[in-house]
Coordinates of C-alpha atoms (C1' of nucleotides) in Angstrom, one line a residue:
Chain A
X1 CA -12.4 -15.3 -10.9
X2 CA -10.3 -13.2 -8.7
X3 CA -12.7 -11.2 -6.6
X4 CA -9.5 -8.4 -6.8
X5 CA -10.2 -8.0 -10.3
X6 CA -14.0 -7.2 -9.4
X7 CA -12.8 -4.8 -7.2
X8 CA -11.9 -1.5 -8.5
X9 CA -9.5 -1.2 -5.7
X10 CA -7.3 -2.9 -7.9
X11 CA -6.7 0.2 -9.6
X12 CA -4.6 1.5 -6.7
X13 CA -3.6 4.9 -6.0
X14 CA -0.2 4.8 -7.1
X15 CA -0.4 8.4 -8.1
X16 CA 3.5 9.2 -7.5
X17 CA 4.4 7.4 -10.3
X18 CA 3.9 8.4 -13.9
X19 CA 2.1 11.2 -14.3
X20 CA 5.0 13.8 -14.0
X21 CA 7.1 15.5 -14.4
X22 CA 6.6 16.2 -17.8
X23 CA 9.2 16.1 -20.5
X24 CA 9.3 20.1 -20.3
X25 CA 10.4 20.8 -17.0
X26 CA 13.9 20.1 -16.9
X27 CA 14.3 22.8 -19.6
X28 CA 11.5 25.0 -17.8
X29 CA 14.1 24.9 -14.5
X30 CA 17.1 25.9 -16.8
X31 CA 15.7 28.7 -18.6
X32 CA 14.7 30.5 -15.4
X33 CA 17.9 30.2 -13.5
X34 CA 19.6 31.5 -16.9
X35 CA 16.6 34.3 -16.9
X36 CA 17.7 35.2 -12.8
X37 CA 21.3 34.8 -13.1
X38 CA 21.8 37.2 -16.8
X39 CA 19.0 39.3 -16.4
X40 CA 19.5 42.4 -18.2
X41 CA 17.2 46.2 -19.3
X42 CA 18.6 46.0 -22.8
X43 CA 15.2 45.5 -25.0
X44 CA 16.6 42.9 -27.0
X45 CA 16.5 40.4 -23.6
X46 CA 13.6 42.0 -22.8
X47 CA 11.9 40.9 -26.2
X48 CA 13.8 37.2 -25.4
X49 CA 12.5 36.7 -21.8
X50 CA 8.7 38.0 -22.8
X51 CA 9.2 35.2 -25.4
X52 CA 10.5 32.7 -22.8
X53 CA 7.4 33.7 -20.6
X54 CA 5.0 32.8 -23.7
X55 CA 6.5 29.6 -24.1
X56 CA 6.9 28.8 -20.5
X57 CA 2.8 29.7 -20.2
X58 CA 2.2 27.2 -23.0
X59 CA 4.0 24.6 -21.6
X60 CA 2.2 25.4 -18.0
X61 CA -0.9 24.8 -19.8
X62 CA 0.1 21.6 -21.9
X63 CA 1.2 20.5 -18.8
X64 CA -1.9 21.4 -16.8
X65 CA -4.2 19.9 -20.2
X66 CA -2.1 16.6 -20.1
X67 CA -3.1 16.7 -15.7
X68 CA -6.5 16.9 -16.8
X69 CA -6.7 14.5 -19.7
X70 CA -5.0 11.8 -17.0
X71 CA -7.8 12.9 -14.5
X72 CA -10.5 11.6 -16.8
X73 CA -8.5 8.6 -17.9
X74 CA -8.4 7.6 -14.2
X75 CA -12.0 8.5 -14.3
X76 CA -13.1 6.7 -16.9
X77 CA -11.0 3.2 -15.8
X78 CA -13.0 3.6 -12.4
X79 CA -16.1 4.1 -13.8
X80 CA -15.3 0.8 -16.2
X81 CA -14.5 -1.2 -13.1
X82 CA -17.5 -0.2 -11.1
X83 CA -19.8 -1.0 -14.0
X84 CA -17.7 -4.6 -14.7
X85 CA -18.0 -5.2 -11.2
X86 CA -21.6 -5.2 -11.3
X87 CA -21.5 -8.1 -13.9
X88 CA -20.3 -10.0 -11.7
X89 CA -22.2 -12.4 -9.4
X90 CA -22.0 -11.4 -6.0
X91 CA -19.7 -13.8 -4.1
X92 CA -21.2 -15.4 -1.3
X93 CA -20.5 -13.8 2.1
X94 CA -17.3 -15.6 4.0
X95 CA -16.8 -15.6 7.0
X96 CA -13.1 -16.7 9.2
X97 CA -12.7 -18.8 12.0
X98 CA -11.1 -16.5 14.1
X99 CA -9.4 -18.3 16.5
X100 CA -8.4 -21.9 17.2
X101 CA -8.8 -23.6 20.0
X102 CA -7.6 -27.5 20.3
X103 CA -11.3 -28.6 19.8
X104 CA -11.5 -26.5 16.8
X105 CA -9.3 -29.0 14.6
X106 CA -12.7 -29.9 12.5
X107 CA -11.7 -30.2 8.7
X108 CA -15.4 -29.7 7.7
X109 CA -15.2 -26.2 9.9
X110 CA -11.6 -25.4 8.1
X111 CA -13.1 -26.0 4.9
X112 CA -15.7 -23.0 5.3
X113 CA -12.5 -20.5 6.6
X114 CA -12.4 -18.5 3.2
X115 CA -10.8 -14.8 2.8
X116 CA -12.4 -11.7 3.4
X117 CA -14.0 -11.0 -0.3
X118 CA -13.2 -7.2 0.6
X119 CA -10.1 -6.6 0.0
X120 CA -8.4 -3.3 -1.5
X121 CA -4.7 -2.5 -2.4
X122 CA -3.0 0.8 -1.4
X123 CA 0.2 1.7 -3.2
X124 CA 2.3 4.2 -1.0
X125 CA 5.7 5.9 -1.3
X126 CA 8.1 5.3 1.5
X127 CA 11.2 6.1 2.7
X128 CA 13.8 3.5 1.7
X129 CA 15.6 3.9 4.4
X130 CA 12.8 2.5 6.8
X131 CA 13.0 -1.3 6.8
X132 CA 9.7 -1.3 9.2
X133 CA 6.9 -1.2 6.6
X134 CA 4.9 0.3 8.6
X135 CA 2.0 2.0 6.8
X136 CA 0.3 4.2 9.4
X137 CA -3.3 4.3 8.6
X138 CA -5.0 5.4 11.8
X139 CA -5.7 2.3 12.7
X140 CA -3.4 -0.2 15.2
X141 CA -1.8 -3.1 13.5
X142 CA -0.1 -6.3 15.5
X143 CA 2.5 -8.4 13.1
X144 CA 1.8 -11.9 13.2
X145 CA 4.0 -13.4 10.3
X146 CA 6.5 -12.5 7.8
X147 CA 7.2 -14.4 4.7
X148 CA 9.3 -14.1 1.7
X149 CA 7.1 -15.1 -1.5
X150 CA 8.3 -16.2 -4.8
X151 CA 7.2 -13.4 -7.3
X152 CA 8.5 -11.1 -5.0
X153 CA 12.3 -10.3 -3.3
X154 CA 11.0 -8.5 -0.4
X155 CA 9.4 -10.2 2.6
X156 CA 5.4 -9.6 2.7
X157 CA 4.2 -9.1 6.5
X158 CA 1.3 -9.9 8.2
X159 CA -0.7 -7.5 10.1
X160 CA -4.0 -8.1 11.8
X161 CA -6.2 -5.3 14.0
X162 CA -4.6 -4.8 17.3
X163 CA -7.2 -2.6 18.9
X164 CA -10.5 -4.8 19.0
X165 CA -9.6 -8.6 19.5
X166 CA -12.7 -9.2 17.5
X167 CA -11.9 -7.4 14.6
X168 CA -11.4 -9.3 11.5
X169 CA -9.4 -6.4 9.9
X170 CA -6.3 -8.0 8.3
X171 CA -3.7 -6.6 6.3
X172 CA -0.3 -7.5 4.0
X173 CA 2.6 -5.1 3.2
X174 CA 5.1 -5.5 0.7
X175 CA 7.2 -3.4 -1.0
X176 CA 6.6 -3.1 -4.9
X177 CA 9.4 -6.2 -6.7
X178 CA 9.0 -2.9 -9.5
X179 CA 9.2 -0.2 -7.1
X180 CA 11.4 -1.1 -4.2
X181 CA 10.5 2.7 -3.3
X182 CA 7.3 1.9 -3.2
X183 CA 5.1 -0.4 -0.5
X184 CA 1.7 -2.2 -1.5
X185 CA -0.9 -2.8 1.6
X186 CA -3.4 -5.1 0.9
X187 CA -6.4 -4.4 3.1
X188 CA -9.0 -7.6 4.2
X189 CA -11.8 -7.3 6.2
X190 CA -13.3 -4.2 7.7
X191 CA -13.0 -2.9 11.0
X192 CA -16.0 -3.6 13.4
X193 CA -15.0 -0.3 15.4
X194 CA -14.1 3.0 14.8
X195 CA -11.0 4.9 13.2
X196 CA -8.1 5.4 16.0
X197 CA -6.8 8.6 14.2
X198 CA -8.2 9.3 10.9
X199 CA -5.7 12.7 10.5
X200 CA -2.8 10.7 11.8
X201 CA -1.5 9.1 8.7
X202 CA 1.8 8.6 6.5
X203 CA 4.0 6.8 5.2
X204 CA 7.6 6.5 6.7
X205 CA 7.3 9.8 7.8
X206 CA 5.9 11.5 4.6
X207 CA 2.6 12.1 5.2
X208 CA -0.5 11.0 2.8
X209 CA -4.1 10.5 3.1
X210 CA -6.3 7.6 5.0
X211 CA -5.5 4.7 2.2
X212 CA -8.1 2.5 2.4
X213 CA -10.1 2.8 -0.3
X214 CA -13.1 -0.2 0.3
X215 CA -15.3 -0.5 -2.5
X216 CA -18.3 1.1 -1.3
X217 CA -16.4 4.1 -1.1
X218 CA -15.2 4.0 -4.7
X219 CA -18.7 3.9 -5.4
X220 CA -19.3 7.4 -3.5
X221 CA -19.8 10.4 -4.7
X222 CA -16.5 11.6 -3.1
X223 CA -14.1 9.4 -4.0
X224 CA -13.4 10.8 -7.0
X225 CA -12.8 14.1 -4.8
X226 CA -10.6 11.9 -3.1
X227 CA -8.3 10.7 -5.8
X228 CA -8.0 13.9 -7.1
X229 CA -6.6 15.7 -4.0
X230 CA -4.1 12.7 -3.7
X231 CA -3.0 13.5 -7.3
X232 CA -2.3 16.9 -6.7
X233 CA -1.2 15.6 -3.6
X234 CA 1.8 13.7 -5.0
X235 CA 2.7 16.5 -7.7
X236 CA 3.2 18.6 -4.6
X237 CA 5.5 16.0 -3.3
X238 CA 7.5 15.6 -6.8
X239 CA 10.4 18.0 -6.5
X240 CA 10.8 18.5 -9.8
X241 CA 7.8 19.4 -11.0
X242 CA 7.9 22.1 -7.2
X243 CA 11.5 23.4 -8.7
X244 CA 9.6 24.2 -12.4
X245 CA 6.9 25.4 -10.9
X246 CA 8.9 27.5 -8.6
X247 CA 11.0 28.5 -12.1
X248 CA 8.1 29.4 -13.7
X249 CA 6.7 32.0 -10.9
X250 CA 9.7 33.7 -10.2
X251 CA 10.1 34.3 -13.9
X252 CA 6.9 35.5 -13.9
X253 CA 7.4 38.0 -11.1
X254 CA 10.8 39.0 -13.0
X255 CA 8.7 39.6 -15.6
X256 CA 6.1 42.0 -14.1
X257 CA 8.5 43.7 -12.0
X258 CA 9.6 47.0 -13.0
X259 CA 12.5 47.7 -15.1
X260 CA 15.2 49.3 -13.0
X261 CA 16.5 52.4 -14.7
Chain B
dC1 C1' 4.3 -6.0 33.1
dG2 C1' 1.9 -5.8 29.0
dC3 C1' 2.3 -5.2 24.3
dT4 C1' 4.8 -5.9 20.0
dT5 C1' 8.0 -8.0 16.9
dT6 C1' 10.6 -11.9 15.3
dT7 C1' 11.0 -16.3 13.4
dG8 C1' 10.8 -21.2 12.7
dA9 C1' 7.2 -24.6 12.5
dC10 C1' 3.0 -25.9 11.1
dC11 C1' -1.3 -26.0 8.2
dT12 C1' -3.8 -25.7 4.0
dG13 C1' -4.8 -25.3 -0.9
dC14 C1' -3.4 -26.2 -5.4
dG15 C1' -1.0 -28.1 -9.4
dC16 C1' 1.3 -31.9 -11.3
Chain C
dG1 C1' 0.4 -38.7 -3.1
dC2 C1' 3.9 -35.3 -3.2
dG3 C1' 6.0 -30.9 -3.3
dC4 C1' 5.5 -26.1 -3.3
dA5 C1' 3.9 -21.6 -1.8
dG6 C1' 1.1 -18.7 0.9
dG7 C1' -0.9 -17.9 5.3
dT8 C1' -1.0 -18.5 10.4
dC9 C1' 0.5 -19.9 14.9
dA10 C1' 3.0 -19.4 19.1
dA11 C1' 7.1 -19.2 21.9
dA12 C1' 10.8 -16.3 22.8
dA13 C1' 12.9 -11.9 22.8
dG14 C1' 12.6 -7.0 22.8
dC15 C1' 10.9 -2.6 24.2
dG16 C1' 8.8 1.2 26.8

DNA sequence: CGCTTTTGACCTGCGC
DNA sequence: GCGCAGGTCAAAAGCG
């Protein structure tokens, strides 16, 4: 069985995709530029707009319900995969052959050279208009191969850990054959040092969070503290969902503003 | 000059 | 055994 599968990591944080904008907002961003451009003192628009408010609240809210009900959902699939992955037998620990020198050639030692067993997958919005791939995750990667796979159109590279020579850190980048907007780092290994930069991180210039989420620390306590700032994270980032929000507030202070005479 | 990236060749595992 | 695909190596080039 794939040891991915085991992993909750699987369930990568691909929180910029999905979950909103809501079917509302495009109507929430129309009503209040109408509401800004016409406003008016007649009571008649008055009673209209306080009606626009009320429905614009209960779509807030349905909005803010559905965030909620997908929090728990992503809740409830983690908690799923941590209790499946503890029905399945451990896999023995691997270790790699690291390097190889030209006395090294020794099939029987090859044979023992499995993957890391802890791997994770990050998904991460980038800019399309950076070719590098580059995910900076505080950490120093060195390219050592790039290779076009089959399921995939875009080239997957290679990156191992470029600031211990013993670290057996490794990681692949691709960008999504779904998503081309979007780039999936594989993470293998753990690094035997510390964190270069742990605040130093984005994506193609747009900044995120550290995205390596090992299994252990999906286990934690605070991972689910975690995932939740990166949701509200990326709903920050949507700019639709920022323009109905906006909308909805300066409606709201039109609202509560005194009537000029 | 040292480090990183590029890229073609090579190695290995797997399915047929 | 053969071919294919994924992963890695290593020399050359690029860059600061």
């Amino acid at each position: 069985m794939d040891s991915s599968w085991a992993n909750p990591s699987f369930l990568s944080l691909d929180l910029g995709v999905g979950l909103l904008p809501s079917p509302g907002q495009a109507s929430v961003r129309e009503r209040g530029s109408v509401l800004v451009e016409g406003s008016s003192s007649t009571k008649e628009e008055a009673r209209l707009a306080s009606a626009q408010f009320g429905d614009l609240e209960a779509k807030l809210n349905r909005i803010s319900e559905e965030n909620k009900r997908l929090s728990a959902m992503v809740s409830d699939m983690l908690t799923d995969c941590v209790a499946l992955s503890g029905g399945v037998p451990a896999l023995p620990k691997r270790k790699r052959i690291e390097t190889r020198t030209p006395g090294d050639d020794d099939p029987c030692k090859r044979a023992i050279a499995y993957p890391m067993p802890n791997t994770s997958k990050a998904y991460v919005r980038f800019d399309p208009k950076n070719t590098s791939m580059v995910v900076k995750d505080g950490h120093r990667w060195r390219k050592y191969g790039q290779k076009v796979t089959r399921d995939n159109p875009f080239p997957r590279a290679y990156f191992r850990c470029s600031f211990a020579p013993s670290c057996p850190a490794k990681k692949k980048v691709q960008r999504s054959a779904e998503d081309g907007s979007m780039l999936v780092a594989t993470y293998e290994g753990e690094h035997n040092h510390k964190h270069l930069a742990e605040d130093e991180v984005s994506v193609g210039g747009i900044p995120c969070r550290p995205l390596q989420q090992r299994f252990e620390e999906q286990e934690s306590p605070g991972f689910h503290r975690i995932l939740v700032e990166q949701m509200a994270s990326s709903l920050t980032k949507d700019p639709s969902f920022t323009a109905a929000i906006a909308a909805a507030i300066s409606e709201t202070l039109l609202q509560r503003a005194p009537v000029p005479n």
